[in-house]
Amino acid sequence: MRKPVIAGNWKMHMTCSMAKAYIDSFLPLLRDDLIDRTIVLAPPFTALSTMSELIAGVSLELSSQNVHWEKKGAFTAEISPEMLLEHHVKYAIVGHSEPRKYFSESDEQINKRALSAQQNGLIPIVCVGETDQQREMGEAERVIRRQVEQGLEGILTSQLVVAYEPIWAIGTGKTCEAEEANRICSLIRKWVDFEDLIIQYGGSVKPDNIDQLMSMSDIDGVLVGGASLDPKSFARIANYQEI
Ligand code: PGA
């Protein structure tokens, strides 16, 4: 049985006071029978402490947007697993297309981050996905397979979430067709060779496409950017009902 994971990635948005206002409006909008799914929010580092206090006793989990592979040291701008665990963080997003693109993160670095997350009791959410150019050239599967094989080397598949995020669908309003997203997710499951692997889809997920996406056989959740910034939209996404 795969329990869906619905995650909101706030990226570089939200101060602590904005996070408080968000949680105040978000929690009352959640249905109270959501035990069949896990709901996760990934605020910026500066809001983790506030968020962990705000959601104490609520069935909502926290994710970080990164994690380093060393326990401590001279790594300016990085964050260690221990720093995250202090704030009850449970998941760590690694390999998102933005650090891949803007900071040239390699599959090797992403693998080190994911391994470090697991070794310290965090569940990595490892993002993979192709650019529009790679898709047009018929290279999507090869690119994703390489990201999966290199990014997940040595990773324990039972403590893992993989997010399939076609880069051309992120922040563009262009969602990947549910059937195509499902096809890629089923390929990822085959390559990883673990039937119970949790695989999310990400890329312009919204209240009006969530129900269809979640009805797909191999989509076990979503990683949401823009639409997770509005408590009403993200609550609708978290309250999804398969169609
Ligand atoms: P989006 O972002 O929902 O705004 O397309 C998704 C993501 O970056 O994970």
PDB file of C-alpha atoms and ligand atoms in Angstrom:
ATOM      1  CA  MET A   1       0.000   0.000   0.000  1.00  0.00           C
ATOM      2  CA  ARG A   2       1.471   3.349  -1.031  1.00  0.00           C
ATOM      3  CA  LYS A   3       0.368   6.269   1.111  1.00  0.00           C
ATOM      4  CA  PRO A   4       0.270   9.411  -1.070  1.00  0.00           C
ATOM      5  CA  VAL A   5       2.499  12.335  -0.124  1.00  0.00           C
ATOM      6  CA  ILE A   6       1.156  15.805  -0.977  1.00  0.00           C
ATOM      7  CA  ALA A   7       3.958  18.332  -0.579  1.00  0.00           C
ATOM      8  CA  GLY A   8       4.037  22.117  -0.941  1.00  0.00           C
ATOM      9  CA  ASN A   9       7.386  23.704  -1.760  1.00  0.00           C
ATOM     10  CA  TRP A  10       7.329  27.368  -0.822  1.00  0.00           C
ATOM     11  CA  LYS A  11      10.714  28.010  -2.463  1.00  0.00           C
ATOM     12  CA  MET A  12      12.022  31.510  -1.558  1.00  0.00           C
ATOM     13  CA  HIS A  13       8.687  32.785  -0.281  1.00  0.00           C
ATOM     14  CA  MET A  14       7.195  33.484   3.167  1.00  0.00           C
ATOM     15  CA  THR A  15       8.553  35.235   6.211  1.00  0.00           C
ATOM     16  CA  CYS A  16       7.737  33.850   9.673  1.00  0.00           C
ATOM     17  CA  SER A  17       4.745  36.168  10.068  1.00  0.00           C
ATOM     18  CA  MET A  18       3.434  35.180   6.635  1.00  0.00           C
ATOM     19  CA  ALA A  19       3.855  31.520   7.552  1.00  0.00           C
ATOM     20  CA  LYS A  20       1.791  32.069  10.703  1.00  0.00           C
ATOM     21  CA  ALA A  21      -1.017  33.768   8.764  1.00  0.00           C
ATOM     22  CA  TYR A  22      -0.900  30.928   6.221  1.00  0.00           C
ATOM     23  CA  ILE A  23      -1.195  28.174   8.828  1.00  0.00           C
ATOM     24  CA  ASP A  24      -4.044  30.025  10.554  1.00  0.00           C
ATOM     25  CA  SER A  25      -6.074  29.964   7.344  1.00  0.00           C
ATOM     26  CA  PHE A  26      -4.864  26.603   6.026  1.00  0.00           C
ATOM     27  CA  LEU A  27      -5.596  24.269   8.942  1.00  0.00           C
ATOM     28  CA  PRO A  28      -9.350  24.966   9.206  1.00  0.00           C
ATOM     29  CA  LEU A  29      -9.704  24.259   5.450  1.00  0.00           C
ATOM     30  CA  LEU A  30      -8.326  20.720   5.687  1.00  0.00           C
ATOM     31  CA  ARG A  31     -10.848  17.896   5.789  1.00  0.00           C
ATOM     32  CA  ASP A  32     -10.584  16.044   9.077  1.00  0.00           C
ATOM     33  CA  ASP A  33     -10.460  12.538   7.563  1.00  0.00           C
ATOM     34  CA  LEU A  34      -7.165  12.780   5.707  1.00  0.00           C
ATOM     35  CA  ILE A  35      -5.439   9.834   7.387  1.00  0.00           C
ATOM     36  CA  ASP A  36      -4.935   8.127   4.002  1.00  0.00           C
ATOM     37  CA  ARG A  37      -2.352  10.712   2.867  1.00  0.00           C
ATOM     38  CA  THR A  38       0.636  12.618   4.222  1.00  0.00           C
ATOM     39  CA  ILE A  39       0.670  16.401   3.872  1.00  0.00           C
ATOM     40  CA  VAL A  40       4.026  18.155   3.881  1.00  0.00           C
ATOM     41  CA  LEU A  41       5.142  21.786   3.710  1.00  0.00           C
ATOM     42  CA  ALA A  42       8.656  22.879   2.746  1.00  0.00           C
ATOM     43  CA  PRO A  43       9.156  26.458   3.972  1.00  0.00           C
ATOM     44  CA  PRO A  44      12.421  28.374   3.654  1.00  0.00           C
ATOM     45  CA  PHE A  45      14.984  27.557   6.384  1.00  0.00           C
ATOM     46  CA  THR A  46      14.203  30.761   8.295  1.00  0.00           C
ATOM     47  CA  ALA A  47      10.579  29.697   8.839  1.00  0.00           C
ATOM     48  CA  LEU A  48      11.281  26.115   9.969  1.00  0.00           C
ATOM     49  CA  SER A  49      11.445  26.917  13.656  1.00  0.00           C
ATOM     50  CA  THR A  50       8.209  28.945  13.592  1.00  0.00           C
ATOM     51  CA  MET A  51       6.500  26.316  11.462  1.00  0.00           C
ATOM     52  CA  SER A  52       7.459  23.469  13.746  1.00  0.00           C
ATOM     53  CA  GLU A  53       5.832  25.321  16.662  1.00  0.00           C
ATOM     54  CA  LEU A  54       2.748  26.197  14.610  1.00  0.00           C
ATOM     55  CA  ILE A  55       2.054  22.632  13.509  1.00  0.00           C
ATOM     56  CA  ALA A  56       2.895  20.859  16.759  1.00  0.00           C
ATOM     57  CA  GLY A  57       0.177  18.263  17.358  1.00  0.00           C
ATOM     58  CA  VAL A  58      -1.231  18.604  13.830  1.00  0.00           C
ATOM     59  CA  SER A  59      -0.793  15.853  11.242  1.00  0.00           C
ATOM     60  CA  LEU A  60       1.303  17.918   8.924  1.00  0.00           C
ATOM     61  CA  GLU A  61       4.973  17.193   8.229  1.00  0.00           C
ATOM     62  CA  LEU A  62       7.859  19.532   7.507  1.00  0.00           C
ATOM     63  CA  SER A  63      10.380  19.278   4.710  1.00  0.00           C
ATOM     64  CA  SER A  64      13.526  21.268   4.084  1.00  0.00           C
ATOM     65  CA  GLN A  65      14.412  22.494   0.608  1.00  0.00           C
ATOM     66  CA  ASN A  66      17.958  21.139   0.840  1.00  0.00           C
ATOM     67  CA  VAL A  67      20.384  19.223   3.050  1.00  0.00           C
ATOM     68  CA  HIS A  68      24.164  18.934   3.029  1.00  0.00           C
ATOM     69  CA  TRP A  69      26.145  15.713   3.140  1.00  0.00           C
ATOM     70  CA  GLU A  70      28.528  16.796   5.890  1.00  0.00           C
ATOM     71  CA  LYS A  71      27.490  16.995   9.529  1.00  0.00           C
ATOM     72  CA  LYS A  72      29.128  20.423   9.980  1.00  0.00           C
ATOM     73  CA  GLY A  73      31.974  22.511   8.652  1.00  0.00           C
ATOM     74  CA  ALA A  74      32.993  25.331   6.360  1.00  0.00           C
ATOM     75  CA  PHE A  75      30.100  25.122   3.908  1.00  0.00           C
ATOM     76  CA  THR A  76      28.676  28.638   3.688  1.00  0.00           C
ATOM     77  CA  ALA A  77      24.964  28.759   2.816  1.00  0.00           C
ATOM     78  CA  GLU A  78      24.417  25.033   3.403  1.00  0.00           C
ATOM     79  CA  ILE A  79      22.389  23.265   6.112  1.00  0.00           C
ATOM     80  CA  SER A  80      23.172  20.080   8.023  1.00  0.00           C
ATOM     81  CA  PRO A  81      20.775  17.238   8.826  1.00  0.00           C
ATOM     82  CA  GLU A  82      21.147  17.896  12.553  1.00  0.00           C
ATOM     83  CA  MET A  83      20.011  21.513  12.124  1.00  0.00           C
ATOM     84  CA  LEU A  84      16.873  20.280  10.392  1.00  0.00           C
ATOM     85  CA  LEU A  85      16.141  17.493  12.859  1.00  0.00           C
ATOM     86  CA  GLU A  86      16.141  20.038  15.692  1.00  0.00           C
ATOM     87  CA  HIS A  87      13.005  21.515  14.077  1.00  0.00           C
ATOM     88  CA  HIS A  88      11.299  18.138  13.582  1.00  0.00           C
ATOM     89  CA  VAL A  89      11.863  18.176   9.841  1.00  0.00           C
ATOM     90  CA  LYS A  90      11.035  14.795   8.298  1.00  0.00           C
ATOM     91  CA  TYR A  91      11.705  15.215   4.548  1.00  0.00           C
ATOM     92  CA  ALA A  92      14.403  16.949   2.488  1.00  0.00           C
ATOM     93  CA  ILE A  93      13.914  17.999  -1.140  1.00  0.00           C
ATOM     94  CA  VAL A  94      17.053  17.345  -3.177  1.00  0.00           C
ATOM     95  CA  GLY A  95      17.796  17.595  -6.874  1.00  0.00           C
ATOM     96  CA  HIS A  96      15.106  20.147  -7.613  1.00  0.00           C
ATOM     97  CA  SER A  97      15.523  21.567 -11.117  1.00  0.00           C
ATOM     98  CA  GLU A  98      16.188  25.078  -9.763  1.00  0.00           C
ATOM     99  CA  PRO A  99      19.447  24.215  -7.910  1.00  0.00           C
ATOM    100  CA  ARG A 100      20.298  21.887 -10.802  1.00  0.00           C
ATOM    101  CA  LYS A 101      19.943  24.841 -13.180  1.00  0.00           C
ATOM    102  CA  TYR A 102      21.075  27.873 -11.169  1.00  0.00           C
ATOM    103  CA  PHE A 103      23.811  26.233  -9.084  1.00  0.00           C
ATOM    104  CA  SER A 104      24.807  23.435 -11.471  1.00  0.00           C
ATOM    105  CA  GLU A 105      24.002  20.693  -8.967  1.00  0.00           C
ATOM    106  CA  SER A 106      25.195  17.367 -10.322  1.00  0.00           C
ATOM    107  CA  ASP A 107      23.639  13.928  -9.922  1.00  0.00           C
ATOM    108  CA  GLU A 108      26.652  13.031  -7.782  1.00  0.00           C
ATOM    109  CA  GLN A 109      26.011  15.911  -5.355  1.00  0.00           C
ATOM    110  CA  ILE A 110      22.317  15.106  -5.298  1.00  0.00           C
ATOM    111  CA  ASN A 111      23.141  11.496  -4.478  1.00  0.00           C
ATOM    112  CA  LYS A 112      25.371  12.623  -1.584  1.00  0.00           C
ATOM    113  CA  ARG A 113      22.592  14.845  -0.247  1.00  0.00           C
ATOM    114  CA  ALA A 114      20.023  12.047  -0.498  1.00  0.00           C
ATOM    115  CA  LEU A 115      22.333   9.538   1.213  1.00  0.00           C
ATOM    116  CA  SER A 116      23.101  12.003   3.994  1.00  0.00           C
ATOM    117  CA  ALA A 117      19.379  12.664   4.484  1.00  0.00           C
ATOM    118  CA  GLN A 118      18.645   8.943   4.851  1.00  0.00           C
ATOM    119  CA  GLN A 119      21.626   8.228   7.068  1.00  0.00           C
ATOM    120  CA  ASN A 120      20.338  10.875   9.448  1.00  0.00           C
ATOM    121  CA  GLY A 121      16.723   9.757   9.482  1.00  0.00           C
ATOM    122  CA  LEU A 122      15.299  12.205   6.933  1.00  0.00           C
ATOM    123  CA  ILE A 123      13.333  11.016   3.892  1.00  0.00           C
ATOM    124  CA  PRO A 124      14.767  12.536   0.708  1.00  0.00           C
ATOM    125  CA  ILE A 125      12.371  13.767  -1.972  1.00  0.00           C
ATOM    126  CA  VAL A 126      14.594  13.341  -5.024  1.00  0.00           C
ATOM    127  CA  CYS A 127      13.444  15.352  -8.060  1.00  0.00           C
ATOM    128  CA  VAL A 128      14.077  14.253 -11.624  1.00  0.00           C
ATOM    129  CA  GLY A 129      12.806  15.535 -14.956  1.00  0.00           C
ATOM    130  CA  GLU A 130      13.669  16.579 -18.468  1.00  0.00           C
ATOM    131  CA  THR A 131      13.789  19.993 -20.202  1.00  0.00           C
ATOM    132  CA  ASP A 132      11.467  20.756 -23.125  1.00  0.00           C
ATOM    133  CA  GLN A 133      14.409  20.522 -25.494  1.00  0.00           C
ATOM    134  CA  GLN A 134      15.318  17.056 -24.229  1.00  0.00           C
ATOM    135  CA  ARG A 135      11.684  15.997 -24.623  1.00  0.00           C
ATOM    136  CA  GLU A 136      11.496  17.354 -28.163  1.00  0.00           C
ATOM    137  CA  MET A 137      14.656  15.465 -29.079  1.00  0.00           C
ATOM    138  CA  GLY A 138      13.185  12.218 -27.759  1.00  0.00           C
ATOM    139  CA  GLU A 139      15.689  12.081 -24.892  1.00  0.00           C
ATOM    140  CA  ALA A 140      13.345  12.423 -21.922  1.00  0.00           C
ATOM    141  CA  GLU A 141      13.486   8.780 -20.844  1.00  0.00           C
ATOM    142  CA  ARG A 142      17.246   8.513 -21.175  1.00  0.00           C
ATOM    143  CA  VAL A 143      17.792  11.711 -19.134  1.00  0.00           C
ATOM    144  CA  ILE A 144      15.389  10.694 -16.380  1.00  0.00           C
ATOM    145  CA  ARG A 145      16.852   7.204 -16.220  1.00  0.00           C
ATOM    146  CA  ARG A 146      20.350   8.638 -15.765  1.00  0.00           C
ATOM    147  CA  GLN A 147      19.109  10.983 -13.011  1.00  0.00           C
ATOM    148  CA  VAL A 148      17.387   8.058 -11.295  1.00  0.00           C
ATOM    149  CA  GLU A 149      20.343   5.688 -11.546  1.00  0.00           C
ATOM    150  CA  GLN A 150      23.005   8.185 -10.475  1.00  0.00           C
ATOM    151  CA  GLY A 151      20.911  10.163  -7.999  1.00  0.00           C
ATOM    152  CA  LEU A 152      19.646   7.076  -6.192  1.00  0.00           C
ATOM    153  CA  GLU A 153      22.820   5.018  -6.040  1.00  0.00           C
ATOM    154  CA  GLY A 154      23.020   3.241  -2.684  1.00  0.00           C
ATOM    155  CA  ILE A 155      19.676   4.680  -1.553  1.00  0.00           C
ATOM    156  CA  LEU A 156      17.223   2.673   0.538  1.00  0.00           C
ATOM    157  CA  THR A 157      14.068   2.665  -1.580  1.00  0.00           C
ATOM    158  CA  SER A 158      11.703   2.195   1.351  1.00  0.00           C
ATOM    159  CA  GLN A 159      12.724   5.570   2.862  1.00  0.00           C
ATOM    160  CA  LEU A 160      12.449   7.600  -0.289  1.00  0.00           C
ATOM    161  CA  VAL A 161      10.146   9.760  -2.381  1.00  0.00           C
ATOM    162  CA  VAL A 162      10.917  10.395  -6.048  1.00  0.00           C
ATOM    163  CA  ALA A 163       9.300  13.427  -7.692  1.00  0.00           C
ATOM    164  CA  TYR A 164       8.919  13.394 -11.462  1.00  0.00           C
ATOM    165  CA  GLU A 165       8.981  17.061 -12.434  1.00  0.00           C
ATOM    166  CA  PRO A 166       9.231  17.811 -16.151  1.00  0.00           C
ATOM    167  CA  ILE A 167      11.093  21.123 -16.153  1.00  0.00           C
ATOM    168  CA  TRP A 168       8.915  22.574 -18.919  1.00  0.00           C
ATOM    169  CA  ALA A 169       5.887  22.160 -16.642  1.00  0.00           C
ATOM    170  CA  ILE A 170       7.362  23.927 -13.590  1.00  0.00           C
ATOM    171  CA  GLY A 171       5.910  27.368 -12.982  1.00  0.00           C
ATOM    172  CA  THR A 172       4.703  27.583 -16.575  1.00  0.00           C
ATOM    173  CA  GLY A 173       1.046  26.633 -16.226  1.00  0.00           C
ATOM    174  CA  LYS A 174       1.702  23.772 -18.701  1.00  0.00           C
ATOM    175  CA  THR A 175       0.858  20.581 -16.814  1.00  0.00           C
ATOM    176  CA  CYS A 176       2.091  17.338 -18.253  1.00  0.00           C
ATOM    177  CA  GLU A 177      -0.913  15.259 -19.415  1.00  0.00           C
ATOM    178  CA  ALA A 178      -1.902  12.951 -16.562  1.00  0.00           C
ATOM    179  CA  GLU A 179      -1.480   9.827 -18.742  1.00  0.00           C
ATOM    180  CA  GLU A 180       2.017  10.862 -19.813  1.00  0.00           C
ATOM    181  CA  ALA A 181       3.045  11.754 -16.245  1.00  0.00           C
ATOM    182  CA  ASN A 182       1.724   8.364 -15.181  1.00  0.00           C
ATOM    183  CA  ARG A 183       3.666   6.599 -17.919  1.00  0.00           C
ATOM    184  CA  ILE A 184       6.943   8.191 -16.792  1.00  0.00           C
ATOM    185  CA  CYS A 185       6.182   7.446 -13.131  1.00  0.00           C
ATOM    186  CA  SER A 186       5.592   3.788 -13.982  1.00  0.00           C
ATOM    187  CA  LEU A 187       8.929   3.684 -15.852  1.00  0.00           C
ATOM    188  CA  ILE A 188      10.667   5.158 -12.802  1.00  0.00           C
ATOM    189  CA  ARG A 189       9.051   2.465 -10.638  1.00  0.00           C
ATOM    190  CA  LYS A 190      10.348  -0.173 -13.038  1.00  0.00           C
ATOM    191  CA  TRP A 191      13.873   1.261 -13.116  1.00  0.00           C
ATOM    192  CA  VAL A 192      14.038   1.560  -9.327  1.00  0.00           C
ATOM    193  CA  ASP A 193      12.480  -1.908  -9.116  1.00  0.00           C
ATOM    194  CA  PHE A 194      10.485  -1.288  -5.953  1.00  0.00           C
ATOM    195  CA  GLU A 195       6.718  -1.667  -6.171  1.00  0.00           C
ATOM    196  CA  ASP A 196       6.049   0.383  -3.004  1.00  0.00           C
ATOM    197  CA  LEU A 197       8.152   3.394  -4.035  1.00  0.00           C
ATOM    198  CA  ILE A 198       6.291   6.687  -3.532  1.00  0.00           C
ATOM    199  CA  ILE A 199       6.442   8.664  -6.792  1.00  0.00           C
ATOM    200  CA  GLN A 200       5.097  12.202  -7.004  1.00  0.00           C
ATOM    201  CA  TYR A 201       4.290  14.304 -10.017  1.00  0.00           C
ATOM    202  CA  GLY A 202       5.243  18.001  -9.951  1.00  0.00           C
ATOM    203  CA  GLY A 203       4.790  20.861 -12.412  1.00  0.00           C
ATOM    204  CA  SER A 204       1.836  23.282 -12.438  1.00  0.00           C
ATOM    205  CA  VAL A 205      -0.283  21.153 -10.116  1.00  0.00           C
ATOM    206  CA  LYS A 206      -3.449  23.094  -9.281  1.00  0.00           C
ATOM    207  CA  PRO A 207      -6.851  22.620  -7.669  1.00  0.00           C
ATOM    208  CA  ASP A 208      -8.354  21.919 -11.094  1.00  0.00           C
ATOM    209  CA  ASN A 209      -6.003  19.113 -12.116  1.00  0.00           C
ATOM    210  CA  ILE A 210      -5.225  17.425  -8.780  1.00  0.00           C
ATOM    211  CA  ASP A 211      -8.163  15.000  -8.774  1.00  0.00           C
ATOM    212  CA  GLN A 212      -7.275  13.638 -12.194  1.00  0.00           C
ATOM    213  CA  LEU A 213      -3.555  13.369 -11.405  1.00  0.00           C
ATOM    214  CA  MET A 214      -4.282  11.497  -8.181  1.00  0.00           C
ATOM    215  CA  SER A 215      -6.525   9.000 -10.004  1.00  0.00           C
ATOM    216  CA  MET A 216      -3.531   7.719 -11.972  1.00  0.00           C
ATOM    217  CA  SER A 217      -2.200   4.293 -11.057  1.00  0.00           C
ATOM    218  CA  ASP A 218       1.462   5.277 -10.592  1.00  0.00           C
ATOM    219  CA  ILE A 219       1.168   8.826  -9.231  1.00  0.00           C
ATOM    220  CA  ASP A 220       1.403   8.640  -5.448  1.00  0.00           C
ATOM    221  CA  GLY A 221       1.329  12.308  -4.628  1.00  0.00           C
ATOM    222  CA  VAL A 222       2.372  15.721  -5.879  1.00  0.00           C
ATOM    223  CA  LEU A 223       5.083  18.307  -5.310  1.00  0.00           C
ATOM    224  CA  VAL A 224       3.460  21.717  -5.620  1.00  0.00           C
ATOM    225  CA  GLY A 225       5.195  25.075  -6.037  1.00  0.00           C
ATOM    226  CA  GLY A 226       3.080  28.124  -6.936  1.00  0.00           C
ATOM    227  CA  ALA A 227      -0.295  26.736  -5.883  1.00  0.00           C
ATOM    228  CA  SER A 228       1.037  25.835  -2.420  1.00  0.00           C
ATOM    229  CA  LEU A 229       1.550  29.531  -1.605  1.00  0.00           C
ATOM    230  CA  ASP A 230      -2.170  30.128  -1.341  1.00  0.00           C
ATOM    231  CA  PRO A 231      -3.697  28.300   1.637  1.00  0.00           C
ATOM    232  CA  LYS A 232      -7.027  27.870  -0.139  1.00  0.00           C
ATOM    233  CA  SER A 233      -5.465  26.307  -3.242  1.00  0.00           C
ATOM    234  CA  PHE A 234      -3.154  24.046  -1.294  1.00  0.00           C
ATOM    235  CA  ALA A 235      -5.967  22.942   1.009  1.00  0.00           C
ATOM    236  CA  ARG A 236      -8.030  21.991  -2.052  1.00  0.00           C
ATOM    237  CA  ILE A 237      -5.039  20.035  -3.364  1.00  0.00           C
ATOM    238  CA  ALA A 238      -4.497  18.307  -0.008  1.00  0.00           C
ATOM    239  CA  ASN A 239      -8.239  17.484   0.122  1.00  0.00           C
ATOM    240  CA  TYR A 240      -8.119  15.832  -3.322  1.00  0.00           C
ATOM    241  CA  GLN A 241     -10.604  13.143  -4.193  1.00  0.00           C
ATOM    242  CA  GLU A 242      -9.789  10.658  -6.914  1.00  0.00           C
ATOM    243  CA  ILE A 243     -12.134  10.801  -9.874  1.00  0.00           C
TER     244      ILE A 243
HETATM  245  P1  PGA B   1       4.992  24.724  -9.777  1.00  0.00           P
HETATM  246  O1  PGA B   1       6.402  24.211  -9.187  1.00  0.00           O
HETATM  247  O2  PGA B   1       3.918  23.944  -9.052  1.00  0.00           O
HETATM  248  O3  PGA B   1       4.960  26.178  -9.463  1.00  0.00           O
HETATM  249  O4  PGA B   1       4.996  24.415 -11.228  1.00  0.00           O
HETATM  250  C1  PGA B   1       6.638  22.865  -8.949  1.00  0.00           C
HETATM  251  C2  PGA B   1       7.985  22.666  -8.337  1.00  0.00           C
HETATM  252  O5  PGA B   1       8.911  23.448  -8.624  1.00  0.00           O
HETATM  253  O6  PGA B   1       8.193  21.714  -7.561  1.00  0.00           O
END
